[in-house]
Each structure stands twice: as C-alpha cells, then as structure tokens.
C-alpha cells in the first residue's frame, strides 16, 4: 500500500509518499520561515499564497524521488484541519484534484492525528499509548487507543508550549521561531536566572497554562536595563526549566489517572515541534526511567510539520477503510477527541 500525503496547515509546504513497510519513498518540505520572520509570526495570507506557489512542484519532486506515478498510489491524503484555513484549503483541494483525476481514494487527515501516529511510522509503537503533543498551536496530553480513538486528558487553557517558547524569544529579542533559539541560548547560561512560576503544577487534572509564566518572564526582562547575553541566557534557561517542570508535573498526573482507571501506561510518546527540544527529552527520559515507561520521541524532522506524518496517518486510515468523500470541507478547528469538554480560559485555541 502506497499513500501520498500533503501538509499545508501552517507554514510548511510538504508532500511525502510512504508505504505500509513504514518506508518514506520520497519527500519534500519547504519551510516558509524567511517569508514570515519579518513579522515575528506566521501571516496566514502569505502562508496560503506560498503554498499555492510551491505545492504542485514539491509533490512532483517527491513523486519523482519515489519513482512512481499517481496511478501507483493507493490513496491521496491531505491535512483537512485544524489549521490556518487558507492553507488547509490549498492542500485539500490539491489532494481532491489528484484523487479525482487518478481515480483514487481521498483521505482527509486531522493534522493532530498525523502527529499522534508518527511514532508508529518511525518506531512501530503499538496501541495504546500516552501522547504528549506539544507544538506551536497545541499542547495536549492524549490517551491514544487506536486510529481515530483519542481521549484528551489535558490541554492548555491559554498558550501552547511552543507558543510560550516563541513569545519568550520575542521578549528577549532573539528571533523567530523561538523554540530552537531559546534552547540554544539556555545552553549558554552560567548563573541562576529569575524565580519563575510553574502554573497549574500540583493542581488536579492535566491541563496546562503558560500565561502566568509568560508575564513573569516579561517582568524579569523589564527589570533589567539593556540585558546582555549572559542575563538573557539566564532568563532563557529559567523559562525552559519552568516550562518543562510544568510538562513533567502534568504528565505525572496523566499517568496517575490512567493507572487508576485502567492499569498503568507502558508507552509514552512525544510529538509536535517542541519534541525537538533536547532538555525536554532529557527530562522525559528521567520520567520514563522512574515510571518504567518505554519512551518514544521521533527524530526532530518528523516531529515538526511534515508530509510523511500525513501520508502515514492516511495509510493507517485507508487500511481500515476510512476514506472520505470529495466534498469533505476544510476545518479551521477539529478536536481529536470530540467528546472532550471545551477548554475554558483566555485565548483558548483548541
Ligand atoms: O509542530 P510544529 O512544527 O508546528 C505546529 O504545528 O505548531 O511546531 C512548531 C513549534 C514552534 O513553536 C517552535 O518554536 C517549537 O515548535 N520548537 C521548539 C524547538 N523546535 C521547535 N521549541 C522548543 N525547543 C526546540 N528545540
Ligand atoms: Zn503540527
């Protein structure tokens, strides 16, 4: 079985072909970083136009690398949401056109399901597993029982974790995207940084909040008059530790919840762009050791947005006969767990 996957929900234009032997046969990914960097964040209209300009060529190149024609595909998958609606439309309409022209099934993939199933492409992780999904737009803990079967244990009530990294980087004036910049700067810290809060830790449940931490970082930056590199590094490191402490605390609660309800979880999987953070990975390794968990963190290139994760999620759905009609709409919002109570808080996005 061979599936083409298309990803255009944010600022990466990506296409990949995967097979049921968990091989990536061809892939192309175009980062639009340069277009958005001057604005300090993704500009939806620019993203959509850039997807239009490049998607056809990237699909063609990925297919050429795979050495196959559309006729050899078993299905065409594309992200149908959640994401920036203009971009999602570009990818989904392109997938529909190819599916219709080649007479192939269409699979409309939830972008979050793409992240959620990546560890099965890279490491063949069996169901069920606890999933920490941490990206620029999402921050959730999910219990993954199977394809299409997700239970959300916790989510952010304000900013996503990646967003908190990005905003901290902006406050420190160290560029966009902030995650890698904060990680690099934090690595240079030599002295102690400011005392920062760990919002939600110790509270019942598994929800996250980062706005109080963000405010504390802003106050720490404002207290310094023209901070130099070493002062900025101390703040970056203090922020990174505080944010990761929050993640570890919330995961601890999720593990307790699952243990109480259905025996302990054995597998912990991490996905989304922030999974590229090495300090987070170290702390998760400690947690996994303490709790006798098998930890899987896909390689960074498959944690950030890519086409292979969409092709793979499409393949998993296709194997189960889960295909979609050509009139399926693009969706700006699309929760993985439709039964989860809506999160409440200022600035809730998912
Ligand atoms: O999954 P992703 O590529 O896009 C979304 O779907 O959001 O995640 C991007 C996010 C950004 O907020 C970026 O700053 C963050 O992931 N990120 C990191 C690191 N690399 C990327 N955050 C912390 N440390 C990193 N090394
Ligand atoms: Zn993503």
CSV table of C-alpha atoms and ligand atoms in Angstrom, one decimal:
chain,number,residue,atom,x,y,z
A,1,UNK,CA,0.0,0.0,0.0
A,2,UNK,CA,1.4,3.4,-1.0
A,3,UNK,CA,-0.1,6.8,0.0
A,4,UNK,CA,0.8,10.4,-0.9
A,5,UNK,CA,0.4,12.9,2.0
A,6,UNK,CA,0.1,16.7,1.7
A,7,UNK,CA,0.6,19.1,4.6
A,8,UNK,CA,-0.2,22.8,4.3
A,9,UNK,CA,-1.9,23.7,7.6
A,10,UNK,CA,0.7,26.2,8.8
A,11,UNK,CA,4.0,27.5,7.4
A,12,UNK,CA,5.4,24.3,6.0
A,13,UNK,CA,4.5,23.2,2.5
A,14,UNK,CA,5.2,19.5,2.4
A,15,UNK,CA,4.5,16.3,0.5
A,16,UNK,CA,5.7,12.8,1.0
A,17,UNK,CA,5.0,9.2,-0.2
A,18,UNK,CA,5.1,6.4,2.4
A,19,UNK,CA,4.3,2.7,2.1
A,20,UNK,CA,3.0,0.1,4.5
A,21,UNK,CA,6.5,-1.2,5.1
A,22,UNK,CA,7.0,2.2,7.1
A,23,UNK,CA,9.3,3.5,4.4
A,24,UNK,CA,9.3,7.1,3.2
A,25,UNK,CA,9.8,6.7,-0.5
A,26,UNK,CA,10.0,10.4,-1.4
A,27,UNK,CA,9.5,13.7,0.4
A,28,UNK,CA,9.8,17.4,0.0
A,29,UNK,CA,9.4,20.1,2.6
A,30,UNK,CA,9.6,23.8,2.1
A,31,UNK,CA,9.9,26.0,5.2
A,32,UNK,CA,8.4,29.4,4.8
A,33,UNK,CA,10.4,30.8,7.7
A,34,UNK,CA,12.0,33.6,5.7
A,35,UNK,CA,8.6,34.9,4.5
A,36,UNK,CA,7.2,35.1,8.0
A,37,UNK,CA,10.3,36.0,10.1
A,38,UNK,CA,10.0,39.8,9.5
A,39,UNK,CA,6.5,39.7,11.1
A,40,UNK,CA,7.6,37.6,14.1
A,41,UNK,CA,4.9,35.0,13.4
A,42,UNK,CA,3.0,33.3,10.7
A,43,UNK,CA,0.9,35.6,8.4
A,44,UNK,CA,-2.0,33.4,7.2
A,45,UNK,CA,-2.4,35.1,3.8
A,46,UNK,CA,1.3,34.9,3.0
A,47,UNK,CA,1.3,31.2,4.0
A,48,UNK,CA,-1.7,30.3,1.8
A,49,UNK,CA,-0.2,32.1,-1.2
A,50,UNK,CA,3.2,30.5,-0.7
A,51,UNK,CA,1.5,27.0,-0.5
A,52,UNK,CA,-0.1,27.8,-3.9
A,53,UNK,CA,3.2,28.8,-5.4
A,54,UNK,CA,5.1,25.7,-4.5
A,55,UNK,CA,2.9,22.8,-3.7
A,56,UNK,CA,2.5,21.3,-7.2
A,57,UNK,CA,6.2,21.4,-7.8
A,58,UNK,CA,7.0,19.8,-4.4
A,59,UNK,CA,4.5,17.0,-5.0
A,60,UNK,CA,6.1,16.4,-8.4
A,61,UNK,CA,9.6,16.2,-7.0
A,62,UNK,CA,8.5,13.9,-4.2
A,63,UNK,CA,6.8,11.6,-6.7
A,64,UNK,CA,9.9,11.6,-8.9
A,65,UNK,CA,12.1,10.7,-5.9
A,66,UNK,CA,9.7,7.8,-5.1
A,67,UNK,CA,9.9,6.8,-8.8
A,68,UNK,CA,6.2,6.2,-9.2
A,69,UNK,CA,3.2,7.8,-11.0
A,70,UNK,CA,-0.1,8.8,-9.4
A,71,UNK,CA,-1.5,5.5,-10.9
A,72,UNK,CA,0.7,3.5,-8.5
A,73,UNK,CA,-0.8,5.2,-5.4
A,74,UNK,CA,-3.5,3.5,-3.3
A,75,UNK,CA,-4.7,6.8,-1.8
A,76,UNK,CA,-4.2,10.6,-1.5
A,77,UNK,CA,-4.1,12.1,2.0
A,78,UNK,CA,-4.1,15.7,2.9
A,79,UNK,CA,-4.5,17.7,6.2
A,80,UNK,CA,-8.1,18.8,6.3
A,81,UNK,CA,-7.6,20.7,9.6
A,82,UNK,CA,-7.1,22.1,12.2
A,83,UNK,CA,-5.0,25.0,11.0
A,84,UNK,CA,-4.9,28.2,9.0
A,85,UNK,CA,-8.0,27.8,6.8
A,86,UNK,CA,-6.5,29.3,3.6
A,87,UNK,CA,-3.5,27.0,3.7
A,88,UNK,CA,-5.6,23.9,4.6
A,89,UNK,CA,-7.8,24.6,1.6
A,90,UNK,CA,-4.8,24.7,-0.8
A,91,UNK,CA,-3.6,21.3,0.3
A,92,UNK,CA,-7.0,19.6,0.5
A,93,UNK,CA,-8.2,20.9,-2.9
A,94,UNK,CA,-5.0,19.8,-4.5
A,95,UNK,CA,-5.4,16.3,-3.0
A,96,UNK,CA,-9.0,16.2,-4.2
A,97,UNK,CA,-7.9,17.1,-7.7
A,98,UNK,CA,-5.3,14.4,-7.8
A,99,UNK,CA,-7.6,11.8,-6.3
A,100,UNK,CA,-10.4,12.7,-8.8
A,101,UNK,CA,-8.0,12.7,-11.8
A,102,UNK,CA,-6.3,9.5,-10.8
A,103,UNK,CA,-9.5,7.8,-9.6
A,104,UNK,CA,-8.0,7.1,-6.1
A,105,UNK,CA,-9.5,7.3,-2.6
A,106,UNK,CA,-9.2,10.6,-0.7
A,107,UNK,CA,-8.3,10.6,3.0
A,108,UNK,CA,-8.9,13.8,4.9
A,109,UNK,CA,-6.4,13.7,7.8
A,110,UNK,CA,-6.6,15.6,11.1
A,111,UNK,CA,-3.2,17.3,11.4
A,112,UNK,CA,-3.1,16.3,15.1
A,113,UNK,CA,-3.7,12.7,14.2
A,114,UNK,CA,-0.7,13.0,11.9
A,115,UNK,CA,1.5,14.0,14.9
A,116,UNK,CA,-0.2,11.4,17.1
A,117,UNK,CA,0.6,8.4,14.8
A,118,UNK,CA,4.1,9.4,13.7
A,119,UNK,CA,5.7,7.2,16.4
A,120,UNK,CA,4.1,4.2,14.6
A,121,UNK,CA,5.7,5.2,11.3
A,122,UNK,CA,9.2,5.7,13.0
A,123,UNK,CA,9.1,3.0,15.7
A,124,UNK,CA,6.1,0.8,15.1
A,125,UNK,CA,4.8,1.7,18.6
A,126,UNK,CA,1.8,-0.5,19.5
A,127,UNK,CA,-1.5,0.9,20.8
A,128,UNK,CA,-2.4,2.1,23.5
A,129,UNK,CA,0.0,4.9,24.5
A,130,UNK,CA,0.1,8.2,26.3
A,131,UNK,CA,0.8,11.0,24.0
A,132,UNK,CA,2.3,14.4,24.8
A,133,UNK,CA,1.6,16.7,21.8
A,134,UNK,CA,3.5,19.9,22.1
A,135,UNK,CA,3.7,22.3,19.1
A,136,UNK,CA,3.2,25.9,18.3
A,137,UNK,CA,-0.5,25.6,18.2
A,138,UNK,CA,-1.3,22.8,20.5
A,139,UNK,CA,-0.4,21.5,24.0
A,140,UNK,CA,-2.3,18.4,24.9
A,141,UNK,CA,-2.0,15.0,26.7
A,142,UNK,CA,-4.0,12.3,25.0
A,143,UNK,CA,-4.6,8.7,25.6
A,144,UNK,CA,-4.3,7.0,22.1
A,145,UNK,CA,-6.3,3.8,21.9
A,146,UNK,CA,-6.3,3.3,18.2
A,147,UNK,CA,-6.7,5.1,14.9
A,148,UNK,CA,-9.4,7.7,15.4
A,149,UNK,CA,-9.7,6.8,19.1
A,150,UNK,CA,-8.4,9.5,21.3
A,151,UNK,CA,-9.2,10.6,24.8
A,152,UNK,CA,-7.9,14.1,25.7
A,153,UNK,CA,-6.7,14.1,29.3
A,154,UNK,CA,-5.5,17.7,29.4
A,155,UNK,CA,-5.0,20.7,27.2
A,156,UNK,CA,-3.8,24.3,27.6
A,157,UNK,CA,-6.2,26.9,28.8
A,158,UNK,CA,-4.2,29.7,27.2
A,159,UNK,CA,-0.9,29.4,25.2
A,160,UNK,CA,0.6,26.3,23.6
A,161,UNK,CA,4.0,25.3,24.8
A,162,UNK,CA,5.7,26.2,21.5
A,163,UNK,CA,3.9,29.5,21.6
A,164,UNK,CA,5.3,30.2,25.1
A,165,UNK,CA,8.8,29.5,23.7
A,166,UNK,CA,8.2,31.8,20.7
A,167,UNK,CA,6.8,34.6,22.9
A,168,UNK,CA,9.7,34.4,25.4
A,169,UNK,CA,12.1,34.5,22.4
A,170,UNK,CA,10.4,37.6,21.2
A,171,UNK,CA,10.6,39.3,24.6
A,172,UNK,CA,14.3,38.5,24.7
A,173,UNK,CA,14.7,39.8,21.1
A,174,UNK,CA,16.4,36.6,19.9
A,175,UNK,CA,14.4,35.8,16.8
A,176,UNK,CA,11.7,33.6,15.4
A,177,UNK,CA,10.9,30.7,15.7
A,178,UNK,CA,11.7,31.0,19.3
A,179,UNK,CA,12.0,27.3,20.4
A,180,UNK,CA,15.4,26.5,18.9
A,181,UNK,CA,16.7,30.0,19.8
A,182,UNK,CA,15.7,29.7,23.4
A,183,UNK,CA,17.1,26.2,23.6
A,184,UNK,CA,20.5,27.4,22.2
A,185,UNK,CA,20.6,30.5,24.4
A,186,UNK,CA,19.6,28.5,27.6
A,187,UNK,CA,22.6,26.2,26.9
A,188,UNK,CA,24.9,29.2,27.4
A,189,UNK,CA,23.5,30.1,30.9
A,190,UNK,CA,26.2,30.1,33.6
A,191,UNK,CA,24.4,31.7,36.6
A,192,UNK,CA,21.0,31.4,38.2
A,193,UNK,CA,18.0,33.1,36.5
A,194,UNK,CA,14.9,34.7,37.9
A,195,UNK,CA,12.5,32.7,40.1
A,196,UNK,CA,9.6,31.9,37.7
A,197,UNK,CA,6.2,30.3,38.5
A,198,UNK,CA,5.1,26.8,37.4
A,199,UNK,CA,1.4,27.4,36.6
A,200,UNK,CA,-1.1,24.6,37.3
A,201,UNK,CA,1.5,22.3,38.9
A,202,UNK,CA,0.2,20.3,41.9
A,203,UNK,CA,-3.4,21.0,40.9
A,204,UNK,CA,-5.8,18.2,40.0
A,205,UNK,CA,-6.2,17.3,36.3
A,206,UNK,CA,-3.7,17.5,33.4
A,207,UNK,CA,-4.4,21.0,32.0
A,208,UNK,CA,-1.7,23.5,31.2
A,209,UNK,CA,-1.4,27.2,31.5
A,210,UNK,CA,1.6,29.3,30.4
A,211,UNK,CA,0.3,32.9,30.5
A,212,UNK,CA,1.4,33.5,34.1
A,213,UNK,CA,4.9,32.2,33.2
A,214,UNK,CA,4.9,34.5,30.2
A,215,UNK,CA,4.0,37.5,32.4
A,216,UNK,CA,6.8,36.6,34.9
A,217,UNK,CA,9.3,36.4,32.1
A,218,UNK,CA,8.2,39.8,30.8
A,219,UNK,CA,8.6,41.3,34.2
A,220,UNK,CA,12.1,39.8,34.6
A,221,UNK,CA,13.1,41.2,31.2
A,222,UNK,CA,11.7,44.6,32.2
A,223,UNK,CA,13.6,44.7,35.5
A,224,UNK,CA,16.8,44.5,33.6
A,225,UNK,CA,18.1,47.7,31.9
A,226,UNK,CA,19.5,46.7,28.5
A,227,UNK,CA,20.2,43.0,29.4
A,228,UNK,CA,23.4,41.4,27.9
A,229,UNK,CA,23.8,37.9,26.5
A,230,UNK,CA,24.5,36.3,29.9
A,231,UNK,CA,21.4,37.8,31.5
A,232,UNK,CA,19.3,36.8,28.6
A,233,UNK,CA,20.7,33.3,28.7
A,234,UNK,CA,19.9,33.0,32.4
A,235,UNK,CA,16.3,34.1,31.7
A,236,UNK,CA,16.0,31.6,28.7
A,237,UNK,CA,17.3,28.8,30.9
A,238,UNK,CA,15.0,29.7,33.8
A,239,UNK,CA,12.0,29.8,31.4
A,240,UNK,CA,12.9,26.5,29.8
A,241,UNK,CA,13.2,24.7,33.2
A,242,UNK,CA,9.9,26.2,34.5
A,243,UNK,CA,8.0,25.2,31.3
A,244,UNK,CA,9.4,21.7,31.3
A,245,UNK,CA,8.6,21.3,35.1
A,246,UNK,CA,5.0,22.1,34.1
A,247,UNK,CA,5.1,19.4,31.5
A,248,UNK,CA,6.6,16.8,33.8
A,249,UNK,CA,4.0,17.6,36.6
A,250,UNK,CA,1.1,17.3,34.2
A,251,UNK,CA,2.3,14.1,32.7
A,252,UNK,CA,2.7,12.7,36.2
A,253,UNK,CA,-1.0,13.4,36.8
A,254,UNK,CA,-1.9,11.8,33.5
A,255,UNK,CA,0.0,8.7,34.4
A,256,UNK,CA,-1.8,8.5,37.8
A,257,UNK,CA,-5.2,9.0,36.1
A,258,UNK,CA,-4.6,6.2,33.6
A,259,UNK,CA,-3.1,3.9,36.3
A,260,UNK,CA,-6.2,4.4,38.4
A,261,UNK,CA,-8.6,3.8,35.5
A,262,UNK,CA,-7.0,1.0,33.5
A,263,UNK,CA,-3.7,-0.2,34.9
A,264,UNK,CA,-0.5,1.7,34.3
A,265,UNK,CA,0.5,3.0,30.9
A,266,UNK,CA,3.6,1.4,29.4
A,267,UNK,CA,4.3,3.6,26.5
A,268,UNK,CA,4.9,7.4,26.4
A,269,UNK,CA,5.1,9.1,23.0
A,270,UNK,CA,6.0,12.7,22.3
A,271,UNK,CA,5.1,14.6,19.2
A,272,UNK,CA,5.0,18.1,17.8
A,273,UNK,CA,7.7,20.7,17.2
A,274,UNK,CA,8.7,21.2,20.8
A,275,UNK,CA,9.6,17.4,21.0
A,276,UNK,CA,12.8,18.6,19.2
A,277,UNK,CA,13.9,20.2,22.5
A,278,UNK,CA,16.8,18.2,23.9
A,279,UNK,CA,16.3,19.4,27.5
A,280,UNK,CA,12.7,18.3,27.4
A,281,UNK,CA,13.8,14.9,26.0
A,282,UNK,CA,16.3,14.5,28.9
A,283,UNK,CA,13.7,15.2,31.5
A,284,UNK,CA,11.2,12.8,29.8
A,285,UNK,CA,13.9,10.2,29.8
A,286,UNK,CA,14.2,10.6,33.6
A,287,UNK,CA,10.5,10.4,34.0
A,288,UNK,CA,10.3,7.3,31.8
A,289,UNK,CA,13.1,5.6,33.9
A,290,UNK,CA,11.3,6.4,37.2
A,291,UNK,CA,8.0,5.1,35.9
A,292,UNK,CA,9.3,2.2,33.9
A,293,UNK,CA,7.9,3.6,30.7
A,294,UNK,CA,9.0,3.0,27.1
A,295,UNK,CA,9.7,6.5,25.7
A,296,UNK,CA,9.5,7.2,22.0
A,297,UNK,CA,10.5,10.6,20.6
A,298,UNK,CA,10.5,10.6,16.7
A,299,UNK,CA,13.5,12.4,15.1
A,300,UNK,CA,13.1,16.2,15.0
A,301,UNK,CA,12.4,16.3,11.3
A,302,UNK,CA,9.4,14.1,11.8
A,303,UNK,CA,8.3,16.0,15.0
A,304,UNK,CA,7.9,19.3,13.2
A,305,UNK,CA,5.3,19.5,10.5
A,306,UNK,CA,6.0,17.3,7.5
A,307,UNK,CA,4.2,15.4,4.7
A,308,UNK,CA,5.2,11.8,5.9
A,309,UNK,CA,3.1,12.1,9.0
A,310,UNK,CA,0.1,12.9,6.9
A,311,UNK,CA,0.8,10.2,4.4
A,312,UNK,CA,1.2,7.7,7.3
A,313,UNK,CA,-2.0,8.7,9.1
A,314,UNK,CA,-3.7,8.5,5.7
A,315,UNK,CA,-2.3,5.0,5.2
A,316,UNK,CA,-3.4,3.9,8.6
A,317,UNK,CA,-7.0,5.1,7.9
A,318,UNK,CA,-7.0,3.7,4.4
A,319,UNK,CA,-6.1,0.2,5.8
A,320,UNK,CA,-9.2,0.4,8.0
A,321,UNK,CA,-11.4,1.5,5.0
A,322,UNK,CA,-11.7,5.1,6.4
A,323,UNK,CA,-11.8,7.2,3.3
A,324,UNK,CA,-13.6,10.5,2.6
A,325,UNK,CA,-16.0,11.9,0.0
A,326,UNK,CA,-14.7,14.5,-2.4
A,327,UNK,CA,-16.9,17.2,-0.8
A,328,UNK,CA,-15.4,17.0,2.6
A,329,UNK,CA,-14.7,20.5,3.9
A,330,UNK,CA,-11.5,22.1,5.3
A,331,UNK,CA,-11.8,22.8,9.0
A,332,UNK,CA,-10.0,25.6,11.0
A,333,UNK,CA,-10.9,23.7,14.2
A,334,UNK,CA,-11.1,20.0,14.6
A,335,UNK,CA,-10.5,18.4,18.0
A,336,UNK,CA,-9.1,14.9,18.1
A,337,UNK,CA,-11.3,13.9,21.0
A,338,UNK,CA,-14.8,15.1,20.0
A,339,UNK,CA,-16.1,14.2,23.5
A,340,UNK,CA,-13.6,16.4,25.4
A,341,UNK,CA,-15.2,19.3,27.2
A,342,UNK,CA,-14.2,22.6,25.6
A,343,UNK,CA,-11.2,24.1,27.4
A,344,UNK,CA,-12.0,27.3,29.2
A,345,UNK,CA,-9.7,30.2,29.6
A,346,UNK,CA,-8.5,33.4,27.9
A,347,UNK,CA,-7.2,32.7,24.4
A,348,UNK,CA,-8.2,29.0,24.2
A,349,UNK,CA,-7.5,27.8,20.7
A,350,UNK,CA,-8.2,24.1,20.6
B,1,LIG,O1,4.7,21.1,15.2
B,1,LIG,P1,5.3,22.4,14.7
B,1,LIG,O2,6.4,22.4,13.6
B,1,LIG,O3,4.2,23.3,14.1
B,1,LIG,C1,2.9,23.4,14.7
B,1,LIG,O4,2.0,22.6,14.3
B,1,LIG,O5,2.8,24.3,15.5
B,1,LIG,O6,5.8,23.2,16.0
B,1,LIG,C2,6.4,24.4,15.9
B,1,LIG,C3,6.7,24.9,17.3
B,1,LIG,C4,7.2,26.3,17.4
B,1,LIG,O7,6.5,27.0,18.4
B,1,LIG,C5,8.7,26.2,17.7
B,1,LIG,O8,9.2,27.3,18.4
B,1,LIG,C6,8.7,24.9,18.6
B,1,LIG,O9,7.8,24.1,17.9
B,1,LIG,N1,10.0,24.3,18.6
B,1,LIG,C7,10.8,24.2,19.7
B,1,LIG,C8,12.0,23.6,19.3
B,1,LIG,N2,12.0,23.4,18.0
B,1,LIG,C9,10.8,23.8,17.5
B,1,LIG,N3,10.5,24.5,21.0
B,1,LIG,C10,11.5,24.3,21.9
B,1,LIG,N4,12.7,23.8,21.6
B,1,LIG,C11,13.0,23.4,20.3
B,1,LIG,N5,14.2,22.9,20.0
B,2,LIG,ZN1,2.0,20.5,13.7
